[in-house]
mmCIF file of C-alpha atoms and ligand atoms in Angstrom:
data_model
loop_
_atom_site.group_PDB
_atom_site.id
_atom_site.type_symbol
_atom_site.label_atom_id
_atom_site.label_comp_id
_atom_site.label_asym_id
_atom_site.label_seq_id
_atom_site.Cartn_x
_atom_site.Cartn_y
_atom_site.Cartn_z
ATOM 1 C CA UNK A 1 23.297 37.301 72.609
ATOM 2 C CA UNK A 2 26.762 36.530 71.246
ATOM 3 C CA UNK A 3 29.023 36.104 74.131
ATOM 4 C CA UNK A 4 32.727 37.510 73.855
ATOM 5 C CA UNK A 5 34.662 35.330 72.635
ATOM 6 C CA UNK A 6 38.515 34.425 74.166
ATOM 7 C CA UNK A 7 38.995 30.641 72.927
ATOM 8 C CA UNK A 8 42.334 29.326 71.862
ATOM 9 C CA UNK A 9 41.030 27.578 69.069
ATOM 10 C CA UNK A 10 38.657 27.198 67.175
ATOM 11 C CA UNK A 11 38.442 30.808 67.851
ATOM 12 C CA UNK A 12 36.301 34.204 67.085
ATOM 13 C CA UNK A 13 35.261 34.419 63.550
ATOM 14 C CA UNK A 14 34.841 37.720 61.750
ATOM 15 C CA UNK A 15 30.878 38.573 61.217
ATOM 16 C CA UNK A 16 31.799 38.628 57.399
ATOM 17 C CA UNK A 17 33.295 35.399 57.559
ATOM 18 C CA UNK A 18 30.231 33.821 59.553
ATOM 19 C CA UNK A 19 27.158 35.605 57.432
ATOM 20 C CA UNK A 20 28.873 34.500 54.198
ATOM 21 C CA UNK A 21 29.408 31.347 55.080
ATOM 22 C CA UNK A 22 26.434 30.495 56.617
ATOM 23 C CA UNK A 23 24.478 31.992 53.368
ATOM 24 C CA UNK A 24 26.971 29.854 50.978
ATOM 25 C CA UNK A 25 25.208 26.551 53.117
ATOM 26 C CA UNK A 26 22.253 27.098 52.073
ATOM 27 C CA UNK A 27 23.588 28.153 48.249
ATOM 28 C CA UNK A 28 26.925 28.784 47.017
ATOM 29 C CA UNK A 29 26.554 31.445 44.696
ATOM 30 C CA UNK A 30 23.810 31.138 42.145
ATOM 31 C CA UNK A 31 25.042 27.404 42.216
ATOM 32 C CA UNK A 32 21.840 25.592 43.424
ATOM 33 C CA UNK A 33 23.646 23.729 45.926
ATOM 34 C CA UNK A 34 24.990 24.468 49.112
ATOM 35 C CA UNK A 35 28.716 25.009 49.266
ATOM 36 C CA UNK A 36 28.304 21.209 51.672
ATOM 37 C CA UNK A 37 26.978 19.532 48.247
ATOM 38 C CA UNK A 38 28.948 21.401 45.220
ATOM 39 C CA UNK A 39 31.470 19.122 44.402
ATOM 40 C CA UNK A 40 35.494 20.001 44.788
ATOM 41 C CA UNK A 41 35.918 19.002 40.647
ATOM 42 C CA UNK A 42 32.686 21.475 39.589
ATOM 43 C CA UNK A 43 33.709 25.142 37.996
ATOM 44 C CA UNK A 44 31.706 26.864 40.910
ATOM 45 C CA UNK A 45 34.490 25.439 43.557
ATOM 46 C CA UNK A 46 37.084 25.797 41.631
ATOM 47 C CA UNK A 47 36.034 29.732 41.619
ATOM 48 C CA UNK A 48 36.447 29.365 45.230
ATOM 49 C CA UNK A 49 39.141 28.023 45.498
ATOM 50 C CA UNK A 50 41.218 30.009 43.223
ATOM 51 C CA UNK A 51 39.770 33.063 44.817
ATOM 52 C CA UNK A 52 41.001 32.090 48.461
ATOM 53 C CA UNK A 53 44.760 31.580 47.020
ATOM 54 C CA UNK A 54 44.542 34.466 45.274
ATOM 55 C CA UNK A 55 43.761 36.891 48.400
ATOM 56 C CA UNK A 56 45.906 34.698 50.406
ATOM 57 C CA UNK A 57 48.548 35.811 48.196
ATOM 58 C CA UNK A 58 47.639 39.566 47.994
ATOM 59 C CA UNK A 59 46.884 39.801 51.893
ATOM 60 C CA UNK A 60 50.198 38.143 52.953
ATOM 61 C CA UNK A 61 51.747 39.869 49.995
ATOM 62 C CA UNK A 62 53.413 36.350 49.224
ATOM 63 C CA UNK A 63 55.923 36.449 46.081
ATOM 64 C CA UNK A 64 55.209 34.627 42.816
ATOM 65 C CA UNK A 65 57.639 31.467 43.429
ATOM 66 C CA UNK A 66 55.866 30.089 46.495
ATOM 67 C CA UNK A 67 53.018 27.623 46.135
ATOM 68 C CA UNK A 68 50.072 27.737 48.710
ATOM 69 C CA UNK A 69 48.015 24.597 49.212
ATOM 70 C CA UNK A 70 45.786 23.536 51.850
ATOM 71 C CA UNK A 71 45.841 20.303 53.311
ATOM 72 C CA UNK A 72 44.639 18.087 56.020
ATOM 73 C CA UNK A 73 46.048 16.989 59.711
ATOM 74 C CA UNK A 74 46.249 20.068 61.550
ATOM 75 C CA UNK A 75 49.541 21.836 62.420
ATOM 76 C CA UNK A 76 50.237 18.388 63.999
ATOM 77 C CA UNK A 77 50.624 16.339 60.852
ATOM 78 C CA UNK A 78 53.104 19.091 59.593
ATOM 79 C CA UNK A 79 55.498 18.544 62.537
ATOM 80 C CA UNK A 80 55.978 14.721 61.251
ATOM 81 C CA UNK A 81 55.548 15.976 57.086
ATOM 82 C CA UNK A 82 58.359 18.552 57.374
ATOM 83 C CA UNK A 83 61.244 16.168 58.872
ATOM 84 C CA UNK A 84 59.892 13.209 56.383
ATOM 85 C CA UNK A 85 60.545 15.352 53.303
ATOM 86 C CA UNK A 86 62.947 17.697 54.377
ATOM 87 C CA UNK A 87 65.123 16.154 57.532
ATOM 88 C CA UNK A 88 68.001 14.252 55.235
ATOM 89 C CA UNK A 89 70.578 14.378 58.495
ATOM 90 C CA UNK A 90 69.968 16.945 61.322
ATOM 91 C CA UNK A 91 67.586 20.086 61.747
ATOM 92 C CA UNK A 92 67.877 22.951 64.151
ATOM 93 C CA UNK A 93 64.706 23.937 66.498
ATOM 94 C CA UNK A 94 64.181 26.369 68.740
ATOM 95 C CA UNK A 95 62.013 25.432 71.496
ATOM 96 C CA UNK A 96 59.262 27.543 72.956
ATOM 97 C CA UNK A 97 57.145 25.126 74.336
ATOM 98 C CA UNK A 98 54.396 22.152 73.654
ATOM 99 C CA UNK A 99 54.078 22.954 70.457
ATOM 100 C CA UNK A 100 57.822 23.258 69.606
ATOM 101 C CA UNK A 101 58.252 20.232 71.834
ATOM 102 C CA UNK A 102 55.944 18.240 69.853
ATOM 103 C CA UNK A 103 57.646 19.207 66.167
ATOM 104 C CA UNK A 104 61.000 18.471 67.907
ATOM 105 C CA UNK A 105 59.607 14.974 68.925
ATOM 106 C CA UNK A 106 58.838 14.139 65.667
ATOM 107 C CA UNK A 107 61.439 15.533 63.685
ATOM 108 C CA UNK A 108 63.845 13.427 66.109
ATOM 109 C CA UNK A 109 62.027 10.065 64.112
ATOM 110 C CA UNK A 110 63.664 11.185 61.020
ATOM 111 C CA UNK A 111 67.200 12.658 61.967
ATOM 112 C CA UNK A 112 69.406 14.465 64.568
ATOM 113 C CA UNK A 113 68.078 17.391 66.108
ATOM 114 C CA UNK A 114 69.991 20.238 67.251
ATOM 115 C CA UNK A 115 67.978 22.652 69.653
ATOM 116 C CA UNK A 116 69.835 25.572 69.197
ATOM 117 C CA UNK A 117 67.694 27.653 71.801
ATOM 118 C CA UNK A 118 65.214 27.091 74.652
ATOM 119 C CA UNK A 119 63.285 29.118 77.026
ATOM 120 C CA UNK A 120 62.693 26.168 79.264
ATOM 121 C CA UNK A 121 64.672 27.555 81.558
ATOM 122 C CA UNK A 122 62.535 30.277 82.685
ATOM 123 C CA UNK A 123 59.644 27.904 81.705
ATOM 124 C CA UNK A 124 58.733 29.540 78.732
ATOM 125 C CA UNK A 125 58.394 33.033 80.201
ATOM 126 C CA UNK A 126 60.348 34.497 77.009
ATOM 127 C CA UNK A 127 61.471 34.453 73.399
ATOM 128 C CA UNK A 128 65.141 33.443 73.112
ATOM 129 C CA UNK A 129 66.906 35.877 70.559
ATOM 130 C CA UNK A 130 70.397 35.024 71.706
ATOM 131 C CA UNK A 131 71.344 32.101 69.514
ATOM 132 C CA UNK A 132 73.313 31.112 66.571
ATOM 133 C CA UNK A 133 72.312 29.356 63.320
ATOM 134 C CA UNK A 134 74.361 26.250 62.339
ATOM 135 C CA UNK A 135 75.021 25.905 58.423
ATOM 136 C CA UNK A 136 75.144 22.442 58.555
ATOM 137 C CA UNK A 137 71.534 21.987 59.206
ATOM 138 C CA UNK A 138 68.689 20.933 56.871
ATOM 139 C CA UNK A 139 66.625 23.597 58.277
ATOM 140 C CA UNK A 140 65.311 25.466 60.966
ATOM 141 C CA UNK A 141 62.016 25.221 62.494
ATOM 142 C CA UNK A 142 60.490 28.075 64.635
ATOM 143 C CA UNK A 143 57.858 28.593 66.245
ATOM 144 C CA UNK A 144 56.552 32.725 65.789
ATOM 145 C CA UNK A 145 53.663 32.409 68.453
ATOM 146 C CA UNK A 146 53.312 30.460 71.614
ATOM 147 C CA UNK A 147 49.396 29.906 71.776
ATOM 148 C CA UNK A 148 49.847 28.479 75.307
ATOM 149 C CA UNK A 149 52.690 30.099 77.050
ATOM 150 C CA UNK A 150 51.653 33.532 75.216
ATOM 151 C CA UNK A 151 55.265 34.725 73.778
ATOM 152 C CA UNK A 152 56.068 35.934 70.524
ATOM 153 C CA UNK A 153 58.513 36.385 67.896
ATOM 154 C CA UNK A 154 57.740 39.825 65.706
ATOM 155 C CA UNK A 155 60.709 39.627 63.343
ATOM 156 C CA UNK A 156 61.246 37.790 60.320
ATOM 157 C CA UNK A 157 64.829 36.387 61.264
ATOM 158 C CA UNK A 158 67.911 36.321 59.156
ATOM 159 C CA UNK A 159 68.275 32.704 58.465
ATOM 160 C CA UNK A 160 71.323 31.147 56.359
ATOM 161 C CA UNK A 161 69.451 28.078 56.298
ATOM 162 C CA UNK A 162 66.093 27.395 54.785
ATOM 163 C CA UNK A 163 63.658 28.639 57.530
ATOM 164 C CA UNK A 164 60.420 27.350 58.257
ATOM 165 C CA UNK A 165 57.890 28.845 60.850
ATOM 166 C CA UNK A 166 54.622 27.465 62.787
ATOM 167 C CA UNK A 167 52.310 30.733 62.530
ATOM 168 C CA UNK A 168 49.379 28.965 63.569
ATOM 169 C CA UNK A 169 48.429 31.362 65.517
ATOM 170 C CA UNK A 170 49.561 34.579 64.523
ATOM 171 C CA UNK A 171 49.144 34.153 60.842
ATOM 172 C CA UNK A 172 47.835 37.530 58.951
ATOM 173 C CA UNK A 173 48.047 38.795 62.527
ATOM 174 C CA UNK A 174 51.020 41.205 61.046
ATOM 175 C CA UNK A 175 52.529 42.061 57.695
ATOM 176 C CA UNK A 176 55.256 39.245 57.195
ATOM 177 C CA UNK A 177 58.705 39.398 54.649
ATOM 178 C CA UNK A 178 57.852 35.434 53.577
ATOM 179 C CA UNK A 179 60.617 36.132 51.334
ATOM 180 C CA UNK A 180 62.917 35.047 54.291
ATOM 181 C CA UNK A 181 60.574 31.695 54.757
ATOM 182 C CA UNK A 182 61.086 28.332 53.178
ATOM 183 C CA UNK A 183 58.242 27.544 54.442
ATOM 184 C CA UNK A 184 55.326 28.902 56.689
ATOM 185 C CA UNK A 185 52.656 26.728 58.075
ATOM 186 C CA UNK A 186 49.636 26.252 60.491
ATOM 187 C CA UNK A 187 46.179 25.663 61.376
ATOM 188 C CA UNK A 188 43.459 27.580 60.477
ATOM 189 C CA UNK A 189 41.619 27.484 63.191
ATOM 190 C CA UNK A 190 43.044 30.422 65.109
ATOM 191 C CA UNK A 191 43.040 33.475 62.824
ATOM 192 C CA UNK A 192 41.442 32.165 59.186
ATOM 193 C CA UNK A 193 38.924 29.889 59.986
ATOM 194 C CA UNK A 194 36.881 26.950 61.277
ATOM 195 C CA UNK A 195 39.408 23.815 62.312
ATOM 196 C CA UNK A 196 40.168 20.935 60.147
ATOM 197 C CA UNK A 197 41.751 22.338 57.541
ATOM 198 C CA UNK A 198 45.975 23.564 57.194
ATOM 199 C CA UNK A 199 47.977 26.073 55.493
ATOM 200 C CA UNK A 200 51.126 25.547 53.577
ATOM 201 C CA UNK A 201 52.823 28.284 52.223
ATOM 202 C CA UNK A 202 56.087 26.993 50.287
ATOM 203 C CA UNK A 203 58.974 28.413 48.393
ATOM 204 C CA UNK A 204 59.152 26.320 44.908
ATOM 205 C CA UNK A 205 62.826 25.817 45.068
ATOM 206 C CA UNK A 206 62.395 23.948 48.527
ATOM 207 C CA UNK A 207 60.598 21.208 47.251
ATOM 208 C CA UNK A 208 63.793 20.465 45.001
ATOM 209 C CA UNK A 209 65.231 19.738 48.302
ATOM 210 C CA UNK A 210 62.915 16.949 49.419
ATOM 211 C CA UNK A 211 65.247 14.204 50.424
ATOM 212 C CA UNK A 212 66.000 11.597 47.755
ATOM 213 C CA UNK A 213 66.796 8.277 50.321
ATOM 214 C CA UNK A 214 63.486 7.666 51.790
ATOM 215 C CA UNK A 215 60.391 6.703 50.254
ATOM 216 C CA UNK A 216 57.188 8.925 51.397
ATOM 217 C CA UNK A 217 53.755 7.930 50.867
ATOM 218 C CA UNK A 218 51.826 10.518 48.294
ATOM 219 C CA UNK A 219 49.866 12.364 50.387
ATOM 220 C CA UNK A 220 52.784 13.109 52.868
ATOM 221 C CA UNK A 221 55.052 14.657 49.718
ATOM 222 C CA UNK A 222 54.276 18.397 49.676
ATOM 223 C CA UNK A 223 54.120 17.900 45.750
ATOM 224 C CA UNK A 224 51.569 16.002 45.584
ATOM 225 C CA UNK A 225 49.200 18.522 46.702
ATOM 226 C CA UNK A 226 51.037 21.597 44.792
ATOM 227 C CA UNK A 227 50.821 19.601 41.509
ATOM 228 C CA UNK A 228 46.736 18.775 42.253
ATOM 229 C CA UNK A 229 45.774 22.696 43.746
ATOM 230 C CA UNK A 230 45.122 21.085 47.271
ATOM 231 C CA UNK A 231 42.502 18.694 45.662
ATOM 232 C CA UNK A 232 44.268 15.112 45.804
ATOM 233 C CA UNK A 233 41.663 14.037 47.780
ATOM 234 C CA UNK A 234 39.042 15.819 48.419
ATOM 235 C CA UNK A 235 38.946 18.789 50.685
ATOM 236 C CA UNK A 236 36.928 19.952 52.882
ATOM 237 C CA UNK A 237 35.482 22.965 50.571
ATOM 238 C CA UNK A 238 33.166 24.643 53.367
ATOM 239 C CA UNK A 239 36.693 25.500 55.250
ATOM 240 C CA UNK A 240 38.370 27.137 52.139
ATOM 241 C CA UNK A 241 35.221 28.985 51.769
ATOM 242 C CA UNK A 242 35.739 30.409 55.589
ATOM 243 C CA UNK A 243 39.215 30.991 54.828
ATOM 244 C CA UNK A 244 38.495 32.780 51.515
ATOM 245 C CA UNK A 245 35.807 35.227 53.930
ATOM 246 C CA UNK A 246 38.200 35.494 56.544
ATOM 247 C CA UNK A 247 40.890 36.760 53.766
ATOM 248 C CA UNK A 248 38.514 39.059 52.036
ATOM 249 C CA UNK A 249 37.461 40.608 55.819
ATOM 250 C CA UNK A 250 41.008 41.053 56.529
ATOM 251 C CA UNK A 251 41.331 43.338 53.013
ATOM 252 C CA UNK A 252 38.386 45.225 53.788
ATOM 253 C CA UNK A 253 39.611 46.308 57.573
ATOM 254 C CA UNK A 254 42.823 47.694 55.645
ATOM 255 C CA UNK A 255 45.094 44.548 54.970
ATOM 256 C CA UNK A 256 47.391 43.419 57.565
ATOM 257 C CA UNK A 257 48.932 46.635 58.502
ATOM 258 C CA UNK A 258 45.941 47.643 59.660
ATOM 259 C CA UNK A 259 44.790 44.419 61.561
ATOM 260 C CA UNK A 260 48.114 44.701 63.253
ATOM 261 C CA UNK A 261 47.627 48.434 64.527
ATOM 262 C CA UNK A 262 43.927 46.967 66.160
ATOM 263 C CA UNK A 263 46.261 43.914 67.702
ATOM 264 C CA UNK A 264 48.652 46.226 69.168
ATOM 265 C CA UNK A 265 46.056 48.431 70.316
ATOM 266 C CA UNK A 266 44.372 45.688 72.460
ATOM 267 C CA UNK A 267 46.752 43.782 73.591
ATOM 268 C CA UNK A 268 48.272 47.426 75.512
ATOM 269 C CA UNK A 269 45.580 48.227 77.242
ATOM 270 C CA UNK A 270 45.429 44.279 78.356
ATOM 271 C CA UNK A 271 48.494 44.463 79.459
ATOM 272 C CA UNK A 272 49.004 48.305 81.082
ATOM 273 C CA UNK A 273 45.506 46.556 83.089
ATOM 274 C CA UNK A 274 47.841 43.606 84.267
ATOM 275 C CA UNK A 275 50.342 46.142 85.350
ATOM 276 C CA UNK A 276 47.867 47.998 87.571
ATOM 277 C CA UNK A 277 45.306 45.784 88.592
ATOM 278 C CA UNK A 278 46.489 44.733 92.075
ATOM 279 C CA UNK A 279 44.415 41.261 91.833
ATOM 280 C CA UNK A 280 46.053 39.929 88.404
ATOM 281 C CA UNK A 281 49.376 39.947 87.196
ATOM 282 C CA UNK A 282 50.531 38.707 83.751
ATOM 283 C CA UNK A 283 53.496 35.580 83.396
ATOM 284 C CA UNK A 284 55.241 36.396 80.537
ATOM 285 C CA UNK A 285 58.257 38.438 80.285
ATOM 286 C CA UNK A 286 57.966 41.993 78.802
ATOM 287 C CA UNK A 287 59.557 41.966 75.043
ATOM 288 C CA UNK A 288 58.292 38.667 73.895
ATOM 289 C CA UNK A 289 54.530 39.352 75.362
ATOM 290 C CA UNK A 290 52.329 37.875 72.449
ATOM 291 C CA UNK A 291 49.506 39.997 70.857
ATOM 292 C CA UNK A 292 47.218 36.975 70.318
ATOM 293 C CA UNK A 293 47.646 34.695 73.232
ATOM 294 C CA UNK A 294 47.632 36.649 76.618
ATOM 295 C CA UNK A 295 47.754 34.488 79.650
ATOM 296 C CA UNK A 296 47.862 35.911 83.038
ATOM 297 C CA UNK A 297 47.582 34.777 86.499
ATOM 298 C CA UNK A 298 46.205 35.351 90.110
ATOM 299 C CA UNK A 299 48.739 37.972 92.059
ATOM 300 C CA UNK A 300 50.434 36.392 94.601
ATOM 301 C CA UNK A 301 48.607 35.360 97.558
ATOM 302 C CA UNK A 302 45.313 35.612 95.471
ATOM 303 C CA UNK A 303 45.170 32.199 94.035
ATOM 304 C CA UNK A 304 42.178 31.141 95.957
ATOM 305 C CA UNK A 305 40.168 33.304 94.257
ATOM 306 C CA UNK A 306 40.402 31.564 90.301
ATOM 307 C CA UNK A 307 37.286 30.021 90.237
ATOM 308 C CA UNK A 308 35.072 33.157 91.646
ATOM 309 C CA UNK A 309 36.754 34.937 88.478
ATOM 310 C CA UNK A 310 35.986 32.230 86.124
ATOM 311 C CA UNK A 311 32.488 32.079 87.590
ATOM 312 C CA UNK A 312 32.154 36.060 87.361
ATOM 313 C CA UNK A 313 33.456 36.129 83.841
ATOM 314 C CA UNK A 314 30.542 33.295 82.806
ATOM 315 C CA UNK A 315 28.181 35.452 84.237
ATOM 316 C CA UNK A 316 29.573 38.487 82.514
ATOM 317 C CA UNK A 317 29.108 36.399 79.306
ATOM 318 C CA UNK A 318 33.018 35.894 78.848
ATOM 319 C CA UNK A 319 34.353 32.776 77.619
ATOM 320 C CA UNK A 320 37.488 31.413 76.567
ATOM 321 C CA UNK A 321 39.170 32.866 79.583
ATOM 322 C CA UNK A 322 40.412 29.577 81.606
ATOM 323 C CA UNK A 323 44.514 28.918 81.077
ATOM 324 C CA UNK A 324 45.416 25.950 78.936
ATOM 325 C CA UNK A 325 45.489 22.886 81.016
ATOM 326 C CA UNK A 326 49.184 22.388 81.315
ATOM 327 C CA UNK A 327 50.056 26.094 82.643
ATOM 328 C CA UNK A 328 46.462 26.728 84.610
ATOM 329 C CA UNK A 329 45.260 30.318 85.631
ATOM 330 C CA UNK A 330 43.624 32.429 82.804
ATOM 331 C CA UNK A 331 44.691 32.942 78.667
ATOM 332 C CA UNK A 332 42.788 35.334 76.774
ATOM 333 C CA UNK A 333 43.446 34.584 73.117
ATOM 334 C CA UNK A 334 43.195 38.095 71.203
ATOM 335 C CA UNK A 335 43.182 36.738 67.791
ATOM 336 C CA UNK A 336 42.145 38.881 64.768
ATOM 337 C CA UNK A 337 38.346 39.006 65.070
ATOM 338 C CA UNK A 338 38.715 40.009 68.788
ATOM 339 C CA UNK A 339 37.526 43.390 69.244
ATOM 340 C CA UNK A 340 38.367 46.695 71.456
ATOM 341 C CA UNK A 341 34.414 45.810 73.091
ATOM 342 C CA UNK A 342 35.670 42.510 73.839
ATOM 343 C CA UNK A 343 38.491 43.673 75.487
ATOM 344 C CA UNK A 344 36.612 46.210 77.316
ATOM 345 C CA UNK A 345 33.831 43.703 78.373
ATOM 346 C CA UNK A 346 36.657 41.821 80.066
ATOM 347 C CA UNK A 347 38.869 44.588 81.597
ATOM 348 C CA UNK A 348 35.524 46.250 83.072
ATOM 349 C CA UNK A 349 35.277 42.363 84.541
ATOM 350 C CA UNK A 350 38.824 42.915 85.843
ATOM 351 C CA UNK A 351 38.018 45.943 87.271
ATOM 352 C CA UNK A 352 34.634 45.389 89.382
ATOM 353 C CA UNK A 353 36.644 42.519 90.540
ATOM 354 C CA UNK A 354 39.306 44.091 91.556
ATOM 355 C CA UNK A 355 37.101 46.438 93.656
ATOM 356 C CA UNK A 356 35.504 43.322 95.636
ATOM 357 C CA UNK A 357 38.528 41.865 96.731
ATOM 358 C CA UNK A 358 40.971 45.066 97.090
HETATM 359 C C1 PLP B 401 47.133 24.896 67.862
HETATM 360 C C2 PLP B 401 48.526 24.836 67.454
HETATM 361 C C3 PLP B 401 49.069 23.689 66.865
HETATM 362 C C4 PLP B 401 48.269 22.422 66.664
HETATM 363 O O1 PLP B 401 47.362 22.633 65.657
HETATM 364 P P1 PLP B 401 46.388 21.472 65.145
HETATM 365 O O2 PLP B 401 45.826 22.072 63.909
HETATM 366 O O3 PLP B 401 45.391 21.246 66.231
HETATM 367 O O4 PLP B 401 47.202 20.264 64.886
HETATM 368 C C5 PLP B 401 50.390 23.722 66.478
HETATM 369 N N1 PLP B 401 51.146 24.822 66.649
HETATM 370 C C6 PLP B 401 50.655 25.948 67.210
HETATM 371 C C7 PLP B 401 51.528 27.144 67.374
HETATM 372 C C8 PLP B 401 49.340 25.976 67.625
HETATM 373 O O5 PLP B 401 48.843 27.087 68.189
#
């Protein structure tokens, strides 16, 4: 049976996105060849490709002067690609946690960073929302959704500064104004599709503001892989395929709008369960409580009992549910393709094991 799904990444695929794609292995179209042997420079990927950009466009509802190309790296090679084009003397960050951490650490390669806000202090319990922009910056870098610490920014901030945002994980998750983004960025692998492959949404104006000092190898310059539609080298076409299912899913549930109603939906009667379930409580502070990433914890007193849960929830066919290895306890990721059964299949879990040890 297919198990209910709660991984961080690579995460839960749509049923669309999986039947299509695994029919377009064996033969892409009326191609002949499976979408693993059509090459990237042939008419019949080009189709493909154009058709993914094209719904990315329409789902997101991105305006005409941004580009969006798909590139290689992960998330990761984006926090040293952004300060290499972009960082000409100092960037502001806001700081969330790891994954902010890591963009900061490379971003402080290329320039002076200024992190203008932090939630360290309550170790990454919230969303800081009390903080002000500097003018003087290059940028500044956010990061919407915490995957590991499970907080969340649902606003598309004011910005006087060109503002660019990790939405790895809560891409299409939510209608978003792009028009206040320089730039938006992330893996796929957490809402769109299979890993190894990374989206780059860009505002055609900010690439005039690559910096002018510093020489940057081709397929680190953003417009090297606007100018060649994502196909420099070659990419992995199996993953835009995925992507380009995931899109077209997305439109048929209703568009974003609609995938955000399901999100809310979920996510509140995970969390109202955390608020009465005597046995499990959840970390992160109400107000910046993330839709997609929902970790939670042993009450008090209870911790003893993690591993009979994590063995219960393997029996119960559950899996995804153990905490990311820096914070511990339990993270159920509620990405797009997550379901109300899911959710149901692990609150019942909850429940009967709340009953045992009450
Ligand atoms: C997973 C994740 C990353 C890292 O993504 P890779 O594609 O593995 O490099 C970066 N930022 C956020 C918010 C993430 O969730």
């Amino acid at each position: 049976m297919r198990k209910y799904i709660f991984n961080a990444g690579p995460c839960k695929l749509s049923d669309m996105t999986l039947e299509n794609t695994a029919k377009a292995v064996m033969e892409l179209g009326n191609s002949g060849q499976s979408i693993l042997e059509v090459s990237h420079r042939s008419a019949d990927f080009q189709a493909v490709y154009d058709e993914t950009v094209a719904l990315f466009k329409e789902v997101l509802n991105i305006p005409d002067n941004y580009s969006v190309v798909f590139v290689g790296g992960g998330a990761s090679m984006q926090f040293c690609m952004i300060p290499y084009n972009f960082l000409g003397t100092k960037a502001a960050y806001i700081n969330t946690g790891v994954w902010s951490k890591r963009a900061i650490g490379e971003a402080k390669l290329w320039g002076d960073v200024d992190v203008i806000a932090s939630s360290e202090d309550r170790n990454f319990t919230y969303y800081p929302t009390d903080f002000k922009i500097p003018t003087d910056v290059d940028y500044l870098h956010i990061t919407s959704n915490n995957t590991i610490r499970g907080t969340e920014i649902f606003e598309d901030i004011d910005c006087p500064v060109p503002l660019i945002a990790d939405m790895s994980s809560d891409i299409c998750s939510r209608p978003v104004d792009v028009s206040k983004y320089a730039m938006i960025y992330g893996g796929c692998q957490k809402n769109l599709g299979p890993a190894g492959l990374t989206f780059v949404i860009i505002r055609k104006d900010f690439l005039d503001k690559v910096v002018t000092d510093r020489k940057i190898p081709t397929m680190l310059q953003y417009q090297t892989h606007v100018d060649n539609d994502s196909m420099y080298n070659t990419p992995p076409c199996i993953n835009i395929f995925a992507v380009g299912q995931t899109l077209k899913w997305i439109k048929s549930m209703g568009g974003v709008e609609a995938i955000e109603k399901l999100a809310i939906k979920r996510c509140d009667v995970l969390y109202a369960e955390f608020d009465r379930n005597t046995v499990f409580r959840s970390v992160v502070e109400d107000g910046s409580r993330s839709r997609m990433n929902i970790p939670f914890i042993m009450a008090e007193g209870r911790e003893d009992l993690e591993k009979e849960f994590l063995d219960l929830c393997k029996a119960k066919n559950i899996v995804g549910i153990k905490g990311h290895r820096l914070v511990g306890g339990f993270r159920a990721s509620t990405y797009n393709a997550c379901t109300m059964e899911d959710v149901d299949a692990l609150i019942a879990t909850m429940q009967e094991f709340e009953a045992k040890h009450k």
